[in-house]
mmCIF file of C-alpha atoms in Angstrom:
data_model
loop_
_atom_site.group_PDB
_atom_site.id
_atom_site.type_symbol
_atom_site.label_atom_id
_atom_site.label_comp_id
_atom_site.label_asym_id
_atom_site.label_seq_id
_atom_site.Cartn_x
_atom_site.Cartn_y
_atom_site.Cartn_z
ATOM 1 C CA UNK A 16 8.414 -1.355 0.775
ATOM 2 C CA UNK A 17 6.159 1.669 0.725
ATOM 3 C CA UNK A 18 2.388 -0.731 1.144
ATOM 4 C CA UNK A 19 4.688 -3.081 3.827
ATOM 5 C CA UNK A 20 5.755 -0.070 6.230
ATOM 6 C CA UNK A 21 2.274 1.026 6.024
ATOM 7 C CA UNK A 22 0.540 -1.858 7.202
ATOM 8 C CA UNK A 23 2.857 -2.173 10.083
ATOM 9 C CA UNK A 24 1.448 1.030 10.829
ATOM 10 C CA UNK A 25 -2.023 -0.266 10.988
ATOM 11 C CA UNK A 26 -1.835 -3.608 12.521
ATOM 12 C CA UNK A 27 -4.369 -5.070 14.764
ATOM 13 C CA UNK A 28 -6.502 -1.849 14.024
ATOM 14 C CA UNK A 29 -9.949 -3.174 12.355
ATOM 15 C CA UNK A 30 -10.568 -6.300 9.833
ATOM 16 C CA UNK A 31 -7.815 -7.362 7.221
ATOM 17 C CA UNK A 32 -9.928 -5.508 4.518
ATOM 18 C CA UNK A 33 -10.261 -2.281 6.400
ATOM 19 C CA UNK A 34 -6.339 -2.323 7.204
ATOM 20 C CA UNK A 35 -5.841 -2.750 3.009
ATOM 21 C CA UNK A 36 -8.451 -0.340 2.771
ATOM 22 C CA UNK A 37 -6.531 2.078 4.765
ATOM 23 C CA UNK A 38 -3.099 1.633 2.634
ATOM 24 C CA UNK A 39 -2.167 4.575 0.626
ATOM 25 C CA UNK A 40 -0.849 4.347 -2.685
ATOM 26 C CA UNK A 41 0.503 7.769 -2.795
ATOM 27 C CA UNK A 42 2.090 7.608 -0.030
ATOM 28 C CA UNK A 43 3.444 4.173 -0.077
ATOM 29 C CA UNK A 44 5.032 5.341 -3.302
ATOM 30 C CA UNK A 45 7.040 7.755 -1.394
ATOM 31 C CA UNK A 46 8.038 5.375 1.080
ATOM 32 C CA UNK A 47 9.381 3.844 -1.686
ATOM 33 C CA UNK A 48 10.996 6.430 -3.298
ATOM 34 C CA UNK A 49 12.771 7.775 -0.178
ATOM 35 C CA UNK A 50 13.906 4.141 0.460
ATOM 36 C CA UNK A 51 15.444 3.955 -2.979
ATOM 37 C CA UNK A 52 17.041 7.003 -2.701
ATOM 38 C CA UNK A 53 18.839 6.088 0.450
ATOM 39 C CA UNK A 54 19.210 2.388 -0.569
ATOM 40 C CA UNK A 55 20.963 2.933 -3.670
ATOM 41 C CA UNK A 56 23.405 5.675 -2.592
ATOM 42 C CA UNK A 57 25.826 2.996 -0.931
ATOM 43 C CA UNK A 58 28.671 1.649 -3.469
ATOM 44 C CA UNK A 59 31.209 -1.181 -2.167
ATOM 45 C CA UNK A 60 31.344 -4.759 -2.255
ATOM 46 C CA UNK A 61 27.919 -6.800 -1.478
ATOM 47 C CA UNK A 62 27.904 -6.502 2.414
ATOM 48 C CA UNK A 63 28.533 -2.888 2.506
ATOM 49 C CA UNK A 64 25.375 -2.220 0.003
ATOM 50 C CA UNK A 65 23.295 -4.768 2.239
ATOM 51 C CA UNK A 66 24.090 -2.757 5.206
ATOM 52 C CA UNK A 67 22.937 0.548 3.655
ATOM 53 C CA UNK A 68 20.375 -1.545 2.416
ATOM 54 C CA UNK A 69 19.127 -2.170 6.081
ATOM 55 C CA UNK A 70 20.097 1.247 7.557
ATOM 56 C CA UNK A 71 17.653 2.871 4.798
ATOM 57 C CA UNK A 72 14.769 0.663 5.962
ATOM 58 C CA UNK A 73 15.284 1.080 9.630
ATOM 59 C CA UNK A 74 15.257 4.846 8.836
ATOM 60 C CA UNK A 75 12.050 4.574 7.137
ATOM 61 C CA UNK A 76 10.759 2.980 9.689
ATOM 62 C CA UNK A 77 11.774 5.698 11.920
ATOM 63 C CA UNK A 78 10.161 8.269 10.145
ATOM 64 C CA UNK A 79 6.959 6.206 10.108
ATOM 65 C CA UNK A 80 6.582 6.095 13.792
ATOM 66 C CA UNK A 81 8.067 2.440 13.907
ATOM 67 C CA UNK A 82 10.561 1.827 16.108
ATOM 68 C CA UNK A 83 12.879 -1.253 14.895
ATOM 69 C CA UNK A 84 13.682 -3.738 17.786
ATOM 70 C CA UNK A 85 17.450 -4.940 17.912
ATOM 71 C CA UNK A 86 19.895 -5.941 14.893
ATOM 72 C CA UNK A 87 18.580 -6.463 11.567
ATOM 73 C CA UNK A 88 18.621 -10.716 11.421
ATOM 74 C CA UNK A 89 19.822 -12.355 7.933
ATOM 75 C CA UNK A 90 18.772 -15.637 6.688
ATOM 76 C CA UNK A 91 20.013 -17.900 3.866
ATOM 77 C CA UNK A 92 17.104 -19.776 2.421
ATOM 78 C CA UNK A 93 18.960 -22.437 4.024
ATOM 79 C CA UNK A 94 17.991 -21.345 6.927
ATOM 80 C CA UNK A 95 14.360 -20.267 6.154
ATOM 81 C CA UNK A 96 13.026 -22.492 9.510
ATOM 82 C CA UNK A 97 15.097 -20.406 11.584
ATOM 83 C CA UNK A 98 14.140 -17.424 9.720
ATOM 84 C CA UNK A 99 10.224 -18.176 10.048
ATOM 85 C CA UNK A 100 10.607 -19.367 13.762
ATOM 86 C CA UNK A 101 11.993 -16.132 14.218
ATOM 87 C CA UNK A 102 9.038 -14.163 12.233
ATOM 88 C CA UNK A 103 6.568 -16.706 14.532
ATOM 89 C CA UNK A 104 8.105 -15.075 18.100
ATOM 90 C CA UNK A 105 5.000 -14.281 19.941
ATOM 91 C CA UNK A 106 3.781 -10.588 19.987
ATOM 92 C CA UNK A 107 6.362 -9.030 17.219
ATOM 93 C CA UNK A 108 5.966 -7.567 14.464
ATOM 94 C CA UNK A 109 8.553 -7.693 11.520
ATOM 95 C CA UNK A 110 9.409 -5.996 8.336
ATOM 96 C CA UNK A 111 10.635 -8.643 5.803
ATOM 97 C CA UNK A 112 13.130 -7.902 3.015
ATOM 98 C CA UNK A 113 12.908 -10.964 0.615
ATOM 99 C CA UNK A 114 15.568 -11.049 -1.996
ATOM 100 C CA UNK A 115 14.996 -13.634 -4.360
ATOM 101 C CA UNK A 116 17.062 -14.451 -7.837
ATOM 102 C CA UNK A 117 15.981 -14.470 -11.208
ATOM 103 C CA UNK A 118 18.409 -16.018 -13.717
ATOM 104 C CA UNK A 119 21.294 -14.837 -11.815
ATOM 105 C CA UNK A 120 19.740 -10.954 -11.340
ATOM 106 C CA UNK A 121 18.735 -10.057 -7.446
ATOM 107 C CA UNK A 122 15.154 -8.860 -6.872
ATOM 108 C CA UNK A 123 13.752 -7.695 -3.709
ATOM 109 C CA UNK A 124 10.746 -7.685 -2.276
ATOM 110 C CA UNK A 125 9.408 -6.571 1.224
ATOM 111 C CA UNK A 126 6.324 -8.242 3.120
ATOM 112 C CA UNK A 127 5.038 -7.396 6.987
ATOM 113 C CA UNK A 128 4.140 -9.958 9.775
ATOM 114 C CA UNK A 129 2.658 -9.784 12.808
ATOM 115 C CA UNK A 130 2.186 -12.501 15.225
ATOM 116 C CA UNK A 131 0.058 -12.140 18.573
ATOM 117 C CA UNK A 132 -2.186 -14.829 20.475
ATOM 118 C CA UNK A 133 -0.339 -18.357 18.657
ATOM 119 C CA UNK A 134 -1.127 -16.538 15.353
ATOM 120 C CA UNK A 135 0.994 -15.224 12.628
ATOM 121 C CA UNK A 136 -0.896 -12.471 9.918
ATOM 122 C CA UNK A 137 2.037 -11.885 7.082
ATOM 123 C CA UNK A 138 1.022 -8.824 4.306
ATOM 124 C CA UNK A 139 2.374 -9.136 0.941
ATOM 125 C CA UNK A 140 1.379 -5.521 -1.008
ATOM 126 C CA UNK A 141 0.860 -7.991 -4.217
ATOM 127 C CA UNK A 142 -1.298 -10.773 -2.971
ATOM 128 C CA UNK A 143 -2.846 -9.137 0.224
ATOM 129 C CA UNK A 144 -3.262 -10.632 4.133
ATOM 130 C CA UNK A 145 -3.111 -13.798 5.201
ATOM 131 C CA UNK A 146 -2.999 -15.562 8.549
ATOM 132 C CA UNK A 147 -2.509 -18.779 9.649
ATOM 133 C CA UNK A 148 -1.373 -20.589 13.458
ATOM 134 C CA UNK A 149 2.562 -20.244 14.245
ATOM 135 C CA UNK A 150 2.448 -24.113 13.558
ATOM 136 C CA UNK A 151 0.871 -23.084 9.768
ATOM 137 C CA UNK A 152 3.235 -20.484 8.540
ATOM 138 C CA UNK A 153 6.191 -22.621 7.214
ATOM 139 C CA UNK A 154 2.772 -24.165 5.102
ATOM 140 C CA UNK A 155 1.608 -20.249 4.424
ATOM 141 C CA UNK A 156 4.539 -19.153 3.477
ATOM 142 C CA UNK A 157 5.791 -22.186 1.003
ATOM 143 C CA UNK A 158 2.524 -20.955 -0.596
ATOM 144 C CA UNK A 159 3.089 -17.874 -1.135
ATOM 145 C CA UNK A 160 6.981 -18.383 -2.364
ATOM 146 C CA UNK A 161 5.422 -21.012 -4.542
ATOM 147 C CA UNK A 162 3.572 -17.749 -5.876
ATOM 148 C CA UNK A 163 6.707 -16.360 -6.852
ATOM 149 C CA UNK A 164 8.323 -19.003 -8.445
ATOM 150 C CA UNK A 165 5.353 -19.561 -10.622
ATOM 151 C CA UNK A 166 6.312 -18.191 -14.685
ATOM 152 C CA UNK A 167 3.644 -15.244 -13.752
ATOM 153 C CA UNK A 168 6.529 -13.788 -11.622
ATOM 154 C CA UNK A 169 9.569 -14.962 -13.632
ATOM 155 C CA UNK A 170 10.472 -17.847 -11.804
ATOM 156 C CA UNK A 171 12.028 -15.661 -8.531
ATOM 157 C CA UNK A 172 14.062 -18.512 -6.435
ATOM 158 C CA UNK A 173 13.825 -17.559 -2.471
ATOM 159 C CA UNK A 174 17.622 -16.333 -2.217
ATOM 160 C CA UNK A 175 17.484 -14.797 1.847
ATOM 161 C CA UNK A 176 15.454 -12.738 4.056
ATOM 162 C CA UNK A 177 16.363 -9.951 5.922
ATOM 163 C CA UNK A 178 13.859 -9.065 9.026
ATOM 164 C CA UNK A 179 13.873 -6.243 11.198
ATOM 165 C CA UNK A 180 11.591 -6.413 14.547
ATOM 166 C CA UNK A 181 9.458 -3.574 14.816
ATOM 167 C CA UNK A 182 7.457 -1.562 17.773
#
């Protein structure tokens, strides 16, 4: 969460190396803590903790100087062409919560996109930033959730995706 709010910060400022460059580790750990912390304080059934679950990141995002844009959107990997249609909308910017499932356990995972000019950049804090054309980023992305389901990362099966617009 913590290297993904960050580089929303940073955006369109500089290279793709100086942006990385720029990340702080420190700092995104604190993101990450404070996200945690807020994340995890929700009990319930499912739906109520994925609510707190989204409420936590938009207030992150808050006190990062983001502003999020409209409702959270959710997306069964059923749905992952709406989902990346959505992430594709011309000059937004999106935090993505990934929640993939490993042998019946939930793991999440958040990446960043922007999209500007027919172009689509998406940052992943573990693999780094990569851009491709609108048209390329069902092809980018299938790439980089082939990635995850590799047995380096335990087999993680794309579950959903939760993405919040961002000013």
């Amino acid at each position: 969460m913590g290297f993904a709010v960050q580089w929303l910060g940073v955006r369109g400022q500089g290279e793709p190396a100086s942006r990385i460059l720029s990340l702080n580790a420190d700092e995104a750990e604190n993101i990450q803590y404070a996200y945690e912390d807020a994340a995890e304080s929700a009990g319930g059934n499912r739906e109520q903790r994925e609510d707190a679950r989204i409420a936590a990141r938009q207030r992150i995002l808050v006190s990062r100087g983001l502003q999020p844009m409209g409702q959270s959107a959710m997306f069964h990997v059923s749905r992952q062409t709406d989902a990346l249609a959505h992430i594709a909308r011309e000059r937004q910017a999106c935090l993505v919560s990934l929640c993939f499932d490993c042998s019946g356990k939930r793991v999440r995972h958040a990446v960043a996109t922007s999209s500007a000019g027919g172009n689509v950049s998406l940052f992943d804090p573990n693999y780094g930033e990569f851009s491709s054309s609108a048209a390329g980023l069902p092809d980018m992305f299938e790439g980089l959730m082939a990635r995850y389901g590799s047995r380096m990362n335990g087999y993680l099966e794309l579950e959903s995706m939760v993405i919040q617009g961002v000013e």
